[in-house]
mmCIF file of C-alpha atoms in Angstrom:
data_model
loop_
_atom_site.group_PDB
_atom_site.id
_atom_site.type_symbol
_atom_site.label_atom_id
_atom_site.label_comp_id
_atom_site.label_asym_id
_atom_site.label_seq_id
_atom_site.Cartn_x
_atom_site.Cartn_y
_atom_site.Cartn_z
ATOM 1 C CA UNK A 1 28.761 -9.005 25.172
ATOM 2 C CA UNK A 2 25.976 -5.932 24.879
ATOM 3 C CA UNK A 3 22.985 -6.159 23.445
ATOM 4 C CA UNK A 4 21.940 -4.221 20.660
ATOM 5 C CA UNK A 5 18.854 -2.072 20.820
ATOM 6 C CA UNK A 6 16.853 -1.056 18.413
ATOM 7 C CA UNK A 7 16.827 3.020 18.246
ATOM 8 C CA UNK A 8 13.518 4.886 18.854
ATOM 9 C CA UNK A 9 12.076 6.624 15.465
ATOM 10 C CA UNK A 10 13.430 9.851 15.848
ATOM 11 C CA UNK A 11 12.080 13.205 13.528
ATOM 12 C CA UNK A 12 14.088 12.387 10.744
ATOM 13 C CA UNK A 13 12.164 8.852 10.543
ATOM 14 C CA UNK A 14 8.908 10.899 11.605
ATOM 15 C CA UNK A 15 9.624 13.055 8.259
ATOM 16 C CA UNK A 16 10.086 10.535 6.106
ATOM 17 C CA UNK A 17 7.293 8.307 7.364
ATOM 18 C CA UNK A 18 5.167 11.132 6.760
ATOM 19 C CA UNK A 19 6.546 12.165 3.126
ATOM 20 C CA UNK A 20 6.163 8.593 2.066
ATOM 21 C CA UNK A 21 2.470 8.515 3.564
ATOM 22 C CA UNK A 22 1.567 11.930 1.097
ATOM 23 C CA UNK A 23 3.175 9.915 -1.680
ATOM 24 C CA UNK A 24 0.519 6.629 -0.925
ATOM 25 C CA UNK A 25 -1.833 9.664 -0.740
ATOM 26 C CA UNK A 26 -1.399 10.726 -3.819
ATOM 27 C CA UNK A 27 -0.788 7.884 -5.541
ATOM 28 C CA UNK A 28 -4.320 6.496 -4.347
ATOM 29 C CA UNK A 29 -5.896 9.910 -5.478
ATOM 30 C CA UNK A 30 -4.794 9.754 -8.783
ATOM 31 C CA UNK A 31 -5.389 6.172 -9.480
ATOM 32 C CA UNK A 32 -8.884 7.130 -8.370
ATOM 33 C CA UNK A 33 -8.958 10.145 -10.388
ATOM 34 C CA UNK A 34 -7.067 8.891 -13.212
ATOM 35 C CA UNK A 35 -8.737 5.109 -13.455
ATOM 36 C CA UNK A 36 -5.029 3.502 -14.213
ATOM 37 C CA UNK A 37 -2.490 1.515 -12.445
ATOM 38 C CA UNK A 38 0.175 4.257 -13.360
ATOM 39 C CA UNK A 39 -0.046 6.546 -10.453
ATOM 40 C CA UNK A 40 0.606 3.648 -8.258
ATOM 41 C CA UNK A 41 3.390 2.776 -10.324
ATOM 42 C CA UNK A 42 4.815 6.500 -10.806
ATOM 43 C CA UNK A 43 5.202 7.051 -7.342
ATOM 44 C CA UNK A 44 6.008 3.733 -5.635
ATOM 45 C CA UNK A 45 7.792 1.680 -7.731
ATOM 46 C CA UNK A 46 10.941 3.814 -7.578
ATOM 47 C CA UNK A 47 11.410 2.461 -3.331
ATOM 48 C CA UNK A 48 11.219 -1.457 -4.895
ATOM 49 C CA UNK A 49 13.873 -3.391 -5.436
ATOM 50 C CA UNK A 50 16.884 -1.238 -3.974
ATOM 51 C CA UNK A 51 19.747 -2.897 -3.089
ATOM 52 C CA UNK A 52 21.497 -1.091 0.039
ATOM 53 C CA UNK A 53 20.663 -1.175 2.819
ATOM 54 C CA UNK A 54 19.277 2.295 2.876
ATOM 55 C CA UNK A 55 17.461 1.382 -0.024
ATOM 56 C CA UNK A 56 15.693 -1.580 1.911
ATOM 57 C CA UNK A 57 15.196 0.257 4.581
ATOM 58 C CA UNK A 58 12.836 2.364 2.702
ATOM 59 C CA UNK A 59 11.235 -0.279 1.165
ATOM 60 C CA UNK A 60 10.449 -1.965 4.386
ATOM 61 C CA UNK A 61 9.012 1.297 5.555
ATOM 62 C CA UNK A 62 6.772 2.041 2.356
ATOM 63 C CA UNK A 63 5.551 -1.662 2.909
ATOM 64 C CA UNK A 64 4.663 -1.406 6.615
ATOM 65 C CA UNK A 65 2.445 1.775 5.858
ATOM 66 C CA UNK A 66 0.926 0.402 3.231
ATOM 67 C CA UNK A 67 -0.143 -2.539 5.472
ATOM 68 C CA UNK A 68 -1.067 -1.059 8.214
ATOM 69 C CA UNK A 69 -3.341 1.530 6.084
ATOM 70 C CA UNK A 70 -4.766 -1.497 4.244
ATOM 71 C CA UNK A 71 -5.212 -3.218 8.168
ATOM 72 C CA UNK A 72 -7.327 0.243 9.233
ATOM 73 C CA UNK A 73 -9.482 0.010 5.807
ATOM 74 C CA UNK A 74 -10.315 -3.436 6.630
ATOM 75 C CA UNK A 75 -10.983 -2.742 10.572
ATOM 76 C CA UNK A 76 -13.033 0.277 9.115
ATOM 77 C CA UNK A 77 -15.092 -1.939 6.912
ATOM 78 C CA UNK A 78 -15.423 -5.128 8.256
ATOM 79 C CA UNK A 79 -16.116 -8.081 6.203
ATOM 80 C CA UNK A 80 -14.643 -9.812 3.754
ATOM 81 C CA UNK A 81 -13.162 -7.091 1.587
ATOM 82 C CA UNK A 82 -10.656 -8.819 -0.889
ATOM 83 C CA UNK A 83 -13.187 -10.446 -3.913
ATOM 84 C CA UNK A 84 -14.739 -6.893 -4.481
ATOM 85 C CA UNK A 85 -11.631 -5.168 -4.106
ATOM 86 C CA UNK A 86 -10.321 -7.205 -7.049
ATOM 87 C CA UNK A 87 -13.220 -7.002 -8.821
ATOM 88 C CA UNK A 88 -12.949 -3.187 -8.958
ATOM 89 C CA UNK A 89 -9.520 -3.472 -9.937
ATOM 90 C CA UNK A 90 -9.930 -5.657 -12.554
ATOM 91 C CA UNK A 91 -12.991 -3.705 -13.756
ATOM 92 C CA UNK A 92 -10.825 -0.009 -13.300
ATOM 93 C CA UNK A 93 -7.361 -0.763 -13.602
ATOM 94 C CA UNK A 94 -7.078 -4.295 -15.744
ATOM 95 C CA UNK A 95 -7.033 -8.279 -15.047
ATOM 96 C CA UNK A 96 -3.122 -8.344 -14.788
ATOM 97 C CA UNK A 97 -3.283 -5.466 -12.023
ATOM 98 C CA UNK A 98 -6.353 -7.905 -10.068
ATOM 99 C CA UNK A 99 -4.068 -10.703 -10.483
ATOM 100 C CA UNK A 100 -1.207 -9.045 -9.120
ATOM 101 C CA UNK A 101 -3.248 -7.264 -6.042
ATOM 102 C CA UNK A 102 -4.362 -10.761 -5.176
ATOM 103 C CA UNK A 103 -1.028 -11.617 -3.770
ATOM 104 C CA UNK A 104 -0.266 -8.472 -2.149
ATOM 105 C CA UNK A 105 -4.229 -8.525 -0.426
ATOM 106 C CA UNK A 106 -3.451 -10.549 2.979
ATOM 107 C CA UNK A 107 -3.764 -7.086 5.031
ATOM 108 C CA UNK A 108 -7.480 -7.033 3.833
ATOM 109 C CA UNK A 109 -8.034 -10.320 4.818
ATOM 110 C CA UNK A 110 -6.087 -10.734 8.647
ATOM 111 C CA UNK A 111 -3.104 -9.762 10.388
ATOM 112 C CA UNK A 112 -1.373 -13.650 9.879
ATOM 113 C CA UNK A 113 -2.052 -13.320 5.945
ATOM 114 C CA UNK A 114 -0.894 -9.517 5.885
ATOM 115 C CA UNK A 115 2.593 -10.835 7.169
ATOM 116 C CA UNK A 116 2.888 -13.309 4.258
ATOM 117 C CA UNK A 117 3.099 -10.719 1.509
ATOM 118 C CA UNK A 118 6.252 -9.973 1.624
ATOM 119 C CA UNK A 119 6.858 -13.254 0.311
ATOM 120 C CA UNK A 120 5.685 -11.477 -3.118
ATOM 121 C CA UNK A 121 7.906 -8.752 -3.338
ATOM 122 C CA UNK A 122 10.465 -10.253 -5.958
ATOM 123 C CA UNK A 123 8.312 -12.074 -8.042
ATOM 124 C CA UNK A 124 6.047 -8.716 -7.982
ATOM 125 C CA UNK A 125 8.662 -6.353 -8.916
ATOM 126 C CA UNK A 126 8.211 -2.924 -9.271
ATOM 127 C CA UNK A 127 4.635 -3.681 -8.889
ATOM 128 C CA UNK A 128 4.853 -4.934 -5.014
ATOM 129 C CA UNK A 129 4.333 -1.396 -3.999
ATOM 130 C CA UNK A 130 1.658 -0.260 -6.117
ATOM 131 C CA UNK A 131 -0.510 -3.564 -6.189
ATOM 132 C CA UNK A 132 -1.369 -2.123 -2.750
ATOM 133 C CA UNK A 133 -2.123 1.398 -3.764
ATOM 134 C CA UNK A 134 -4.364 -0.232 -6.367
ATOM 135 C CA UNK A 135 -6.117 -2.119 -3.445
ATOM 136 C CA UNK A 136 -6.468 1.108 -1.389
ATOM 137 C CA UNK A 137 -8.267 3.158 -4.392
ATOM 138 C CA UNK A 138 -10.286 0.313 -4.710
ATOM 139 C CA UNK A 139 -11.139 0.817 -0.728
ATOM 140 C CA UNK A 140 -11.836 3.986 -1.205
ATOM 141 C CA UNK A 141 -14.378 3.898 -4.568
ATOM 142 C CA UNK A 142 -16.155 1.261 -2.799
ATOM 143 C CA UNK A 143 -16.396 2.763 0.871
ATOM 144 C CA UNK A 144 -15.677 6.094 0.654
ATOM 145 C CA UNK A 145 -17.507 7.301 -1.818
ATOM 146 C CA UNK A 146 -14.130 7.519 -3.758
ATOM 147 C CA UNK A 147 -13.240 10.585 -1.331
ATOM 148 C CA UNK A 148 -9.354 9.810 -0.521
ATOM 149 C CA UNK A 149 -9.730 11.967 2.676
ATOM 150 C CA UNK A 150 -11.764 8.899 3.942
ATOM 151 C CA UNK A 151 -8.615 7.058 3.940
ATOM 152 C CA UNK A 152 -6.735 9.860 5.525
ATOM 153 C CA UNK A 153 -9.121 10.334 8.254
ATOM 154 C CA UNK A 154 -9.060 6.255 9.040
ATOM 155 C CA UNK A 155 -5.294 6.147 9.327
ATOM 156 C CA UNK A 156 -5.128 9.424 11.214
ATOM 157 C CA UNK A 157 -3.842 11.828 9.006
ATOM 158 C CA UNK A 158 -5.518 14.902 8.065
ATOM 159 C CA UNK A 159 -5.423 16.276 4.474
#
């Protein structure tokens, strides 16, 4: 019996990584710019909810980078970062948006409650995705002077 190993990202994965992080980009600019929860929707909600394994795969890989770019806002900022995220959210974007963020907010809070969103992601929907873009244009109004290249400069990408 061999074990299986897990293959090394290669520049195919490196390319799509990096597409999907200009989509969050983007998405979080124009939810800034645009004060709605459609941008998040428009270009996120398309990679929830597939059912191949391709599909998944995708998924999984839109979900991690939005964690881990929610995890570097809250290492950036320090404190307790979820009420007055929502609040903004609710106050921007609408109370069902806050309500749905609130479930998908664990990476603003620690790494053990960022692992438990992805209990969420079915009863979420299409909105799994973009309740975190909502939470990182929230970030960014509040503590970067609603300049999305603060983001990009605290999860090392330039733009």
């Amino acid at each position: 019996m061999t074990k299986s190993r897990v293959k090394a990202p290669g520049p195919a994965e490196d390319a799509i990584a990096e597409r999907i992080s200009e989509l969050i980009l983007d998405a979080v600019t124009h939810t800034l710019s645009e004060r709605s929860p459609e941008p998040g929707r428009r270009y996120l909600s398309a990679f929830s909810g597939g059912f191949t394994d391709e599909q998944r795969a995708t998924e999984l890989m839109v979900t991690l980078i939005l964690v881990r770019w929610l995890s570097a806002a809250r290492d950036e900022v320090g404190g307790d970062l979820v009420e007055a995220v929502l609040t903004w959210i609710e106050q921007e974007l609408g109370k069902r948006c806050a309500l749905r963020a609130r479930y998908t907010s664990g990476p603003l809070v620690d790494e053990d409650s960022a692992a438990q969103i992805i209990r969420y992601r079915e009863g979420l929907g299409p909105d799994f995705l973009p309740s975190m873009v909502w939470q990182l244009a929230a970030v960014v109004a509040l503590h970067g002077d609603g300049d999305p290249r603060w983001l990009a400069e605290r999860v090392g990408r330039s733009s």
